[in-house]
Short mmCIF file of C-alpha atoms in Angstrom, two decimals:
data_model
loop_
_atom_site.label_atom_id
_atom_site.label_comp_id
_atom_site.label_asym_id
_atom_site.label_seq_id
_atom_site.Cartn_x
_atom_site.Cartn_y
_atom_site.Cartn_z
CA MET A 5 12.14 -26.52 13.15
CA ALA A 6 14.39 -24.73 16.38
CA SER A 7 14.79 -26.27 19.52
CA ASP A 8 15.08 -24.24 22.92
CA THR A 9 18.02 -24.08 24.75
CA GLU A 10 16.65 -24.79 27.84
CA GLN A 11 13.17 -25.93 29.18
CA PRO A 12 10.79 -22.62 29.20
CA GLY A 13 9.27 -21.18 32.18
CA LYS A 14 11.67 -22.97 34.91
CA GLY A 15 12.33 -20.70 37.68
CA ALA A 16 11.30 -16.84 37.58
CA ASP A 17 11.95 -16.96 34.39
CA MET A 18 8.35 -15.03 33.20
CA PRO A 19 7.11 -12.12 35.63
CA PHE A 20 4.19 -12.05 33.88
CA HIS A 21 0.48 -14.60 32.73
CA ILE A 22 1.37 -16.16 29.33
CA PRO A 23 -2.01 -17.18 27.61
CA LYS A 24 -2.56 -20.50 27.39
CA ASN A 25 -3.84 -20.28 24.02
CA PRO A 26 -5.59 -17.98 21.41
CA ASP A 27 -9.08 -18.70 22.65
CA GLU A 28 -7.63 -16.83 26.16
CA LEU A 29 -6.95 -14.53 24.89
CA LYS A 30 -9.60 -13.27 23.01
CA LYS A 31 -11.18 -13.81 26.45
CA GLU A 32 -9.02 -11.68 27.82
CA ARG A 33 -9.72 -8.93 24.77
CA SER A 34 -13.71 -8.96 24.56
CA LYS A 35 -13.06 -8.49 28.83
CA PHE A 36 -11.04 -5.29 27.75
CA GLN A 37 -13.00 -4.00 25.19
CA SER A 38 -16.27 -4.23 27.50
CA PHE A 39 -14.84 -1.93 30.00
CA GLU A 40 -14.23 -4.93 32.60
CA ALA A 41 -10.71 -5.17 33.12
CA SER A 42 -9.41 -3.77 35.92
CA GLY A 43 -7.27 -0.34 36.33
CA ASN A 44 -8.96 2.32 35.42
CA TYR A 45 -9.11 1.76 31.49
CA ALA A 46 -12.62 2.86 31.66
CA ASN A 47 -11.60 6.42 32.95
CA TYR A 48 -8.67 6.01 29.99
CA GLN A 49 -11.04 5.22 27.81
CA VAL A 50 -13.26 8.16 28.51
CA PHE A 51 -10.64 10.82 28.44
CA VAL A 52 -9.33 10.05 25.23
CA GLN A 53 -13.04 9.64 23.42
CA ASN A 54 -13.14 13.42 24.62
CA MET A 55 -9.94 14.73 24.13
CA ASN A 56 -11.20 15.68 20.57
CA LEU A 57 -7.75 14.85 18.96
CA GLU A 58 -8.38 16.45 16.27
CA GLY A 59 -8.90 19.61 17.63
CA PRO A 60 -10.57 22.58 19.32
CA GLN A 61 -14.46 23.35 17.61
CA GLN A 62 -15.05 25.91 14.79
CA TYR A 63 -16.62 28.65 15.84
CA LYS A 64 -19.48 30.87 13.74
CA GLU A 65 -20.94 33.72 15.23
CA VAL A 66 -24.76 34.01 14.74
CA PRO A 67 -24.77 37.30 13.01
CA VAL A 68 -26.97 40.12 15.50
CA GLN A 69 -30.28 41.99 13.23
CA GLU A 70 -30.24 45.56 12.99
CA LYS A 71 -32.92 45.58 15.22
CA ASP A 72 -31.74 44.28 18.10
CA LYS A 73 -28.66 45.01 18.28
CA LYS A 74 -27.74 47.01 21.88
CA LYS A 75 -24.52 49.11 23.44
CA ALA A 76 -23.04 46.80 25.55
CA ARG A 77 -23.48 48.99 28.76
CA PHE A 78 -19.95 47.86 29.89
CA ASP A 79 -16.78 46.90 28.19
CA LEU A 80 -14.71 44.34 30.26
CA LYS A 81 -11.47 44.56 28.06
CA GLU A 82 -11.29 48.33 29.87
CA PRO A 83 -10.19 47.45 33.56
CA ALA A 84 -12.42 51.05 34.86
CA ASP A 85 -15.31 49.51 33.25
CA CYS A 86 -14.56 45.89 34.77
CA ALA A 87 -14.49 47.36 38.17
CA GLU A 88 -17.69 49.48 37.59
CA PHE A 89 -19.38 46.46 36.41
CA VAL A 90 -18.51 43.55 38.80
CA GLU A 91 -18.93 46.34 42.10
CA GLU A 92 -22.64 46.82 41.11
CA TYR A 93 -22.95 43.31 39.86
CA LYS A 94 -21.19 41.97 42.60
CA ASN A 95 -23.96 39.10 43.99
CA GLY A 96 -25.21 38.33 41.08
CA GLU A 97 -25.69 36.01 37.64
CA TYR A 98 -24.72 38.38 36.12
CA LEU A 99 -20.81 38.46 37.48
CA ALA A 100 -21.18 34.51 37.81
CA LEU A 101 -21.95 34.40 34.26
CA THR A 102 -19.11 36.76 33.07
CA ILE A 103 -16.95 34.60 34.93
CA ILE A 104 -17.71 31.56 32.67
CA LEU A 105 -17.10 33.33 29.41
CA ALA A 106 -14.35 34.47 30.36
CA VAL A 107 -12.30 31.02 31.40
CA PHE A 108 -13.97 29.29 28.47
CA ASP A 109 -14.04 30.75 25.10
CA ILE A 110 -17.20 29.53 24.47
CA VAL A 111 -19.83 27.22 26.41
CA SER A 112 -23.40 25.60 25.55
CA ILE A 113 -26.60 27.51 26.50
CA ASN A 114 -27.54 23.94 27.67
CA ASP A 115 -24.72 24.23 30.58
CA LEU A 116 -24.60 27.72 31.66
CA PRO A 117 -27.42 26.76 34.12
CA ASP A 118 -25.77 24.16 36.23
CA MET A 119 -22.11 26.09 35.62
CA ALA A 120 -23.66 29.24 37.18
CA GLU A 121 -25.39 27.95 39.97
CA LYS A 122 -22.26 26.00 41.62
CA LEU A 123 -19.95 29.73 40.55
CA MET A 124 -22.21 30.67 42.29
CA ASP A 125 -21.57 29.07 45.61
CA ALA A 126 -18.25 29.26 44.97
CA LEU A 127 -18.54 33.41 45.19
CA PRO A 128 -18.11 34.95 48.49
CA ALA A 129 -21.70 35.85 49.42
CA VAL A 130 -22.19 39.42 49.61
CA GLU A 131 -23.47 41.27 53.41
CA GLU A 132 -26.39 43.66 52.87
CA VAL A 133 -28.82 45.31 55.14
CA ASP A 134 -32.40 44.09 54.56
CA GLN A 135 -35.61 46.52 55.54
CA ASN A 136 -35.39 45.21 59.82
CA GLY A 137 -31.50 46.05 59.88
CA ASN A 138 -30.01 42.97 59.75
CA VAL A 139 -27.26 41.51 58.23
CA VAL A 140 -28.09 38.95 55.77
CA ARG A 141 -26.09 37.10 53.20
CA SER A 142 -27.57 37.34 49.75
CA ARG A 143 -27.65 36.07 45.91
CA SER A 144 -29.20 37.88 43.66
CA ARG A 145 -30.86 35.49 40.69
CA GLU A 146 -33.47 36.64 38.06
CA PRO A 147 -34.59 33.75 36.23
CA TYR A 148 -37.11 35.32 34.25
CA LEU A 149 -34.46 37.65 32.86
CA SER A 150 -33.56 36.91 29.31
CA LEU A 151 -30.30 35.60 27.59
CA GLN A 152 -29.60 38.11 25.35
CA CYS A 153 -30.32 40.88 27.63
CA LYS A 154 -27.67 39.87 30.37
CA LEU A 155 -25.36 38.95 27.22
CA ALA A 156 -26.24 42.74 26.15
CA VAL A 157 -24.84 44.15 29.19
CA ILE A 158 -21.62 42.62 29.69
CA GLY A 159 -20.80 43.32 25.57
CA ALA A 160 -20.72 39.15 24.59
CA GLY A 161 -22.26 36.97 21.71
CA THR A 162 -24.01 33.90 20.70
CA PHE A 163 -22.10 31.54 18.60
CA VAL A 164 -22.84 27.76 17.05
CA ARG A 165 -20.08 24.81 17.24
CA GLY A 166 -18.59 22.82 14.15
CA ASP A 167 -21.53 20.06 15.36
CA GLY A 168 -24.93 22.14 15.11
CA GLN A 169 -24.90 23.35 19.80
CA ARG A 170 -25.22 26.86 20.50
CA CYS A 171 -23.24 28.87 22.37
CA VAL A 172 -22.83 31.64 24.10
CA GLY A 173 -18.89 33.18 24.45
CA PHE A 174 -16.67 36.92 24.65
CA GLY A 175 -14.91 35.66 21.63
CA SER A 176 -11.36 36.92 21.20
CA LYS A 177 -11.22 39.39 24.72
CA SER A 178 -12.17 36.42 26.86
CA LYS A 179 -8.69 36.59 28.26
CA GLN A 180 -8.22 39.94 28.73
CA VAL A 181 -11.70 39.72 30.55
CA LEU A 182 -10.33 37.36 32.66
CA ARG A 183 -7.27 39.29 33.46
CA ASN A 184 -9.04 42.79 34.42
CA ILE A 185 -10.80 40.20 36.67
CA ARG A 186 -8.33 38.46 38.06
CA GLU A 187 -6.74 41.78 38.78
CA GLN A 188 -8.76 43.80 40.18
CA PHE A 189 -10.60 41.57 42.51
CA PRO A 190 -8.19 39.39 44.04
CA ALA A 191 -10.19 37.94 46.86
CA LEU A 192 -12.60 36.28 43.70
CA ARG A 193 -9.36 33.96 42.41
CA VAL A 194 -9.69 31.07 44.90
CA PRO A 195 -13.16 30.25 44.38
CA ILE A 196 -12.78 30.79 41.12
CA ILE A 197 -9.97 27.81 40.86
CA SER A 198 -12.67 26.00 42.98
CA TRP A 199 -15.72 25.75 40.89
CA LEU A 200 -13.11 25.25 37.74
CA ILE A 201 -11.73 22.31 39.78
CA LYS A 202 -15.47 20.93 40.33
CA VAL A 203 -16.13 21.82 36.85
CA ASN A 204 -13.03 19.81 35.90
CA ASP A 205 -14.58 17.06 37.92
CA ASN A 206 -17.45 16.62 36.81
CA TYR A 207 -17.50 18.22 32.66
CA LYS A 208 -17.85 14.37 31.63
CA TYR A 209 -21.64 14.97 32.49
CA LYS A 210 -21.96 17.49 30.36
CA THR A 211 -23.04 18.34 27.46
CA GLY A 212 -20.86 20.99 25.72
CA PHE A 213 -17.29 20.13 27.09
CA ASP A 214 -14.66 17.88 26.14
CA ALA A 215 -11.14 17.16 27.51
CA GLN A 216 -9.51 19.72 25.36
CA GLN A 217 -11.90 22.62 26.41
CA MET A 218 -10.89 22.15 30.34
CA VAL A 219 -7.50 22.36 29.15
CA GLN A 220 -7.29 25.36 27.64
CA ALA A 221 -9.41 26.88 30.11
CA PHE A 222 -6.60 25.83 33.12
CA SER A 223 -4.57 26.83 30.25
CA ARG A 224 -5.59 30.49 30.09
CA VAL A 225 -6.07 30.63 34.06
CA ILE A 226 -2.43 28.90 34.82
CA ALA A 227 -1.17 31.21 32.26
CA LEU A 228 -1.44 34.68 34.14
CA ASP A 229 0.19 33.60 37.68
CA PHE A 230 2.34 30.40 37.37
CA ALA A 231 3.80 31.31 40.25
CA ASP A 232 -0.14 31.28 42.19
CA ALA A 233 -1.22 27.97 40.36
CA LYS A 234 1.72 25.66 41.74
CA ARG A 235 0.61 26.90 45.37
CA GLU A 236 -4.01 26.92 44.30
CA ILE A 237 -4.28 24.02 40.96
CA PHE A 238 -1.68 21.89 40.53
CA PRO A 239 -1.47 20.61 44.52
CA ARG A 240 -5.74 19.80 43.57
CA LEU A 241 -5.25 18.31 41.05
CA TYR A 242 -3.14 16.01 42.15
CA SER A 243 -5.48 14.22 44.44
CA ARG A 244 -7.41 12.65 41.85
CA PRO A 245 -5.50 10.15 40.24
CA GLU A 246 -8.57 10.42 37.74
CA ASN A 247 -6.75 13.37 36.50
CA MET A 248 -3.93 11.76 35.63
CA LEU A 249 -4.51 12.21 31.46
CA PHE A 250 -5.79 15.82 31.99
CA LEU A 251 -2.76 16.86 34.11
CA GLY A 252 -0.08 14.79 31.19
CA THR A 253 -2.04 16.61 28.46
CA LEU A 254 -2.25 20.31 30.50
CA ALA A 255 1.51 19.95 30.34
CA SER A 256 2.33 19.51 27.01
CA THR A 257 -0.20 22.56 26.31
CA LEU A 258 1.83 24.79 28.43
CA LEU A 259 4.55 23.57 27.15
CA LYS A 260 3.72 25.39 23.86
CA ASP A 261 3.94 28.53 25.72
CA PRO A 262 7.05 29.83 25.43
CA SER A 263 7.12 31.97 28.72
CA LEU A 264 6.13 29.67 30.54
CA GLU A 265 8.12 26.77 29.53
CA ASP A 266 11.03 26.49 31.66
CA ASP A 267 8.27 26.33 34.50
CA VAL A 268 6.49 24.15 33.32
CA LEU A 269 9.63 22.40 31.93
CA SER A 270 10.69 21.32 35.42
CA ILE A 271 7.13 20.86 37.48
CA THR A 272 7.07 17.81 34.37
CA GLN A 273 10.59 16.54 35.21
CA THR A 274 9.59 16.22 39.25
CA TRP A 275 5.90 13.59 37.84
CA ALA A 276 8.67 12.06 35.50
CA GLU A 277 10.78 11.03 38.96
CA SER A 278 7.62 9.83 40.58
CA GLY A 279 7.13 7.01 42.52
CA LYS A 280 2.89 7.20 42.39
CA TRP A 281 1.47 8.21 39.34
CA LEU A 282 2.58 11.24 38.46
CA TRP A 283 5.15 9.77 35.84
CA LYS A 284 2.44 8.72 33.77
CA SER A 285 1.10 12.18 33.96
CA ALA A 286 4.37 13.22 32.44
CA LEU A 287 4.61 10.32 30.25
CA PHE A 288 1.30 12.06 28.43
CA ALA A 289 2.78 14.89 28.37
CA TYR A 290 6.09 13.59 26.14
CA ALA A 291 3.55 11.52 24.33
CA LYS A 292 1.62 14.93 23.19
CA LEU A 293 5.14 17.05 22.24
CA ASP A 294 5.16 18.19 18.59
CA VAL A 295 9.23 18.37 19.05
CA PRO A 296 9.97 16.22 22.57
CA GLU A 297 13.90 16.84 20.94
CA ALA A 298 13.21 19.97 23.09
CA CYS A 299 12.42 18.08 26.28
CA GLY A 300 15.53 15.72 26.32
CA LYS A 301 15.54 16.06 29.94
CA LEU A 302 12.55 15.19 30.29
CA LYS A 303 12.72 11.41 28.08
CA ASP A 304 16.10 10.29 29.96
CA LEU A 305 14.08 10.56 33.69
CA LEU A 306 11.21 8.78 32.18
CA GLN A 307 13.14 6.03 30.71
CA LYS A 308 14.75 5.36 33.99
CA ASN A 309 11.99 6.05 35.81
CA ILE A 310 10.13 2.82 33.56
CA ALA A 311 13.46 0.99 33.11
CA THR A 312 13.16 0.51 37.10
CA HIS A 313 10.05 -0.20 37.76
CA MET A 314 8.45 -1.82 34.75
CA GLU A 315 8.73 -5.43 36.44
CA GLY A 316 6.63 -4.38 39.33
CA PHE A 317 3.54 -3.20 37.00
CA SER A 318 0.17 -3.43 37.66
CA GLU A 319 -2.09 -4.28 35.10
CA ALA A 320 -3.34 -0.54 35.42
CA ASP A 321 0.29 0.78 34.34
CA MET A 322 -0.24 -1.89 31.44
CA PHE A 323 -3.13 -0.19 30.64
CA PHE A 324 -1.64 3.06 30.39
CA LEU A 325 1.57 2.06 28.87
CA SER A 326 -0.74 0.80 25.89
CA LEU A 327 -3.12 3.53 25.11
CA ALA A 328 0.53 5.64 25.04
CA LEU A 329 2.68 3.52 22.73
CA SER A 330 -0.74 3.91 20.54
CA CYS A 331 -0.67 7.63 20.09
CA SER A 332 2.82 8.70 20.25
CA VAL A 333 5.30 7.76 17.64
CA HIS A 334 8.20 8.86 20.42
CA VAL A 335 6.81 6.56 23.46
CA ARG A 336 7.38 3.96 20.77
CA THR A 337 10.70 4.67 20.13
CA MET A 338 11.27 5.40 23.93
CA MET A 339 10.29 2.36 24.97
CA CYS A 340 11.74 0.18 21.84
CA GLU A 341 15.82 1.63 23.69
CA ILE A 342 14.28 0.87 26.61
CA LEU A 343 13.69 -2.74 25.99
CA TYR A 344 16.91 -2.53 24.19
CA GLN A 345 18.84 -1.09 26.82
CA LYS A 346 17.76 -4.31 29.05
CA LEU A 347 18.24 -6.44 27.06
CA SER A 348 21.94 -4.96 25.46
CA SER A 349 23.32 -4.33 28.94
CA LYS A 350 26.28 -6.94 29.67
CA THR A 351 25.23 -6.59 33.04
CA SER A 352 21.92 -8.04 32.72
CA LYS A 353 21.37 -11.26 33.90
CA LYS A 354 19.60 -13.83 32.52
CA VAL A 355 16.25 -13.57 34.54
CA GLU A 356 16.15 -9.64 33.92
CA LYS A 357 16.65 -9.89 29.93
CA ASP A 358 13.72 -12.80 30.57
CA GLU A 359 12.02 -9.93 32.39
CA ALA A 360 12.05 -7.66 30.08
CA ALA A 361 10.56 -10.49 26.92
CA GLY A 362 8.08 -10.48 28.92
CA PHE A 363 7.23 -7.19 29.74
CA TYR A 364 7.63 -6.46 25.87
CA LEU A 365 5.24 -8.63 25.71
CA THR A 366 2.43 -7.68 27.82
CA LEU A 367 2.74 -4.80 26.06
CA VAL A 368 2.66 -6.06 22.66
CA THR A 369 -1.31 -7.70 24.15
CA TYR A 370 -2.74 -5.23 25.57
CA CYS A 371 -2.06 -2.92 22.73
CA TYR A 372 -3.79 -5.84 20.66
CA TYR A 373 -6.45 -4.82 22.69
CA TYR A 374 -6.94 -1.47 21.15
CA VAL A 375 -6.94 -2.27 17.54
CA ASN A 376 -10.30 -1.74 16.06
CA GLU A 377 -11.29 -1.00 12.20
CA ARG A 378 -10.56 2.22 12.89
CA SER A 379 -7.27 1.74 14.00
CA LEU A 380 -5.42 -0.80 12.07
CA GLU A 381 -1.51 -0.33 13.66
CA LEU A 382 -0.18 -2.86 16.53
CA PRO A 383 2.33 -0.79 17.86
CA LEU A 384 5.52 -2.34 18.67
CA VAL A 385 4.88 -4.60 15.56
CA VAL A 386 4.09 -2.13 12.74
CA CYS A 387 6.85 -0.52 13.78
CA ASP A 388 7.21 4.03 12.94
CA THR A 389 11.05 3.53 11.63
CA LYS A 390 13.39 1.22 11.14
CA GLU A 391 15.15 2.47 13.75
CA GLN A 392 12.50 1.26 15.94
CA GLN A 393 13.22 -2.11 14.34
CA GLN A 394 17.13 -2.62 15.04
CA LEU A 395 15.75 -1.56 18.44
CA LEU A 396 13.63 -4.00 19.09
CA ALA A 397 15.72 -7.28 17.96
CA PRO A 398 17.01 -8.29 20.93
CA ALA A 399 13.61 -8.66 22.38
CA LEU A 400 12.54 -10.63 19.61
CA ALA A 401 15.44 -13.06 20.16
CA GLN A 402 14.62 -13.46 23.79
CA VAL A 403 11.52 -14.28 23.17
CA LEU A 404 12.08 -16.24 20.76
CA SER A 405 13.85 -17.90 22.48
CA SER A 406 11.97 -19.99 25.32
CA ARG A 407 9.41 -22.10 24.05
CA ASP A 408 6.36 -20.28 25.95
CA SER A 409 7.11 -16.93 25.16
CA ARG A 410 7.09 -17.76 21.61
CA ARG A 411 4.16 -19.69 21.36
CA TRP A 412 2.31 -16.36 22.71
CA LEU A 413 3.59 -13.98 20.55
CA PHE A 414 2.68 -16.44 17.68
CA ASP A 415 -0.80 -17.16 18.70
CA LEU A 416 -1.11 -13.42 18.85
CA LEU A 417 0.09 -12.35 15.31
CA GLU A 418 -2.45 -14.81 14.60
CA LEU A 419 -4.91 -13.62 15.64
CA TYR A 420 -3.61 -10.33 14.56
CA LEU A 421 -3.20 -11.18 10.98
CA LYS A 422 -6.31 -12.75 10.44
CA GLU A 423 -8.77 -9.85 12.54
CA ILE A 424 -6.57 -7.02 10.15
CA SER A 425 -6.97 -9.20 7.19
CA GLY A 426 -10.79 -8.39 7.26
CA TYR A 427 -10.58 -5.08 7.00
CA SER A 428 -9.17 -2.44 4.05
CA VAL A 429 -5.27 -2.12 4.55
CA PRO A 430 -2.77 0.43 4.30
CA ALA A 431 -0.16 -0.45 2.30
CA ARG A 432 2.12 0.90 4.63
CA LEU A 433 0.94 -1.42 7.32
CA VAL A 434 1.43 -4.23 5.37
CA ARG A 435 4.84 -2.90 4.01
CA HIS A 436 6.03 -2.66 8.50
CA THR A 437 4.31 -5.26 9.17
CA ALA A 438 6.52 -7.42 6.67
CA ALA A 439 9.59 -5.84 8.12
CA TYR A 440 8.54 -6.79 11.72
CA PHE A 441 8.79 -10.50 10.87
CA SER A 442 11.81 -10.03 8.27
CA ASN A 443 13.45 -8.52 12.24
CA MET A 444 12.42 -11.91 13.92
CA MET A 445 14.17 -13.92 11.27
CA ARG A 446 17.29 -11.90 11.59
CA SER A 447 17.39 -11.89 15.20
CA ALA A 448 17.02 -15.04 15.26
CA PRO A 449 18.00 -17.17 12.59
CA VAL A 450 17.76 -20.87 14.22
CA TYR A 451 13.44 -19.92 14.20
CA LYS A 452 13.29 -18.30 10.63
CA GLU A 453 11.31 -21.83 9.62
CA ASP A 454 8.64 -21.00 12.66
CA VAL A 455 8.11 -18.08 11.46
CA SER A 456 7.76 -19.47 7.98
CA ALA A 457 5.75 -21.82 9.24
CA LEU A 458 3.42 -18.89 11.67
CA LEU A 459 2.73 -17.34 8.79
CA ARG A 460 1.78 -20.50 6.22
CA LYS A 461 -1.05 -21.02 9.40
CA CYS A 462 -2.63 -17.94 9.44
CA SER A 463 -3.40 -18.77 5.75
CA CYS A 464 -5.14 -14.82 5.48
CA GLY A 465 -5.16 -12.37 3.00
CA MET A 466 -2.04 -10.50 5.01
CA THR A 467 -0.17 -13.00 5.13
CA GLN A 468 0.01 -13.64 1.11
CA GLU A 469 1.16 -9.94 1.15
CA ILE A 470 3.54 -10.56 3.45
CA PHE A 471 5.34 -13.53 1.75
CA LYS A 472 5.27 -11.35 -1.39
CA LEU A 473 7.05 -8.92 0.35
CA LEU A 474 9.72 -11.40 1.75
CA GLY A 475 10.05 -13.44 -0.88
CA ILE A 476 9.55 -17.00 0.15
#
């Protein structure tokens, strides 16, 4: 066994808490997974669970029997018809229903009443003269008028979601209907935005919504007038840190629109330089990009921000980073590059290298908390590419050089290997885990026997496969 060059834990070497033993690691992980941890973990988890990462819901239109078919009174795709409709139904549920279905492609029937109520409260009230000659502000509600009757007036249809929920919507013409309303009735723009913000704040409690559906709705409104969105939408989203992941997902979606790309990239780069929470939105936007190479400046700004402030990151920051690492290969590569730069720089002092090593260990620990039967890979251990392994080599050497940090990493790896041995592990994961241990031995040859001893101590299905691949 190799000896340490100096006593670990001396001075201010390690700013992060070091778990004393595997039991403490297990306790912290259990606390994390049961939502008792601080730092908005529950908010992040709820958002991801509602993100519908597998793509938007699929819908099938419900066929209408010939005898039930009714010709729509208004063709709202046509500006003249749309203007006539709004002028006739300006104070009632018809207008609210139309706006809802223009903003959202499809809305569950169960969600309509509450959404319509909130929207009618947001829309300008109509002043009318009653029978006594008094001016009153009215709202027209018709609870006994059937939904099908209302849909027939505005030309909307009935759909069924992939999960069986019955919904209503305009289908492919919804974007044009929204455009017609906004262009011909500018006074409705701010009330519609205010209502949409309120829906976003409460969507978790609704039956038919997921985060992706909200993102698509905001994207539709923003695409109509980005300058207006900068004034009316983004400042309101900035007021709530709970919108952190939503903003990032929204930006990544808007970046796919060539007509918005420059404007959205500019605003996202501003977030990346933020000293507050908006840099996290920028990182999540980067995490969800299909072609990150097209946003090189955004990446550079994020790397600089993270590298500058990593020593002061809170538990909430580490929760967020572990989430970003868990869902994005290019965030994992970015983090490996940051660690490499920190630990390979000739100007870095030993205390800075120890801090970077502690940061790496903390990241891996939080990432381990996300591991479960459906998500077996441990970011920054099970690397995606050979490049990531090479970039991690200085961090591994620095971690192994300290007894305390080495013990921390070994305890965590032992728990991880034993846990995933109980699952059906893909061959790729075994190969990449073996590559990590090989990288450890090459990065700090003096600790090769310590690494071998760890693998022998684990004595589980994974270590047997790793021994075969390493030839030891």
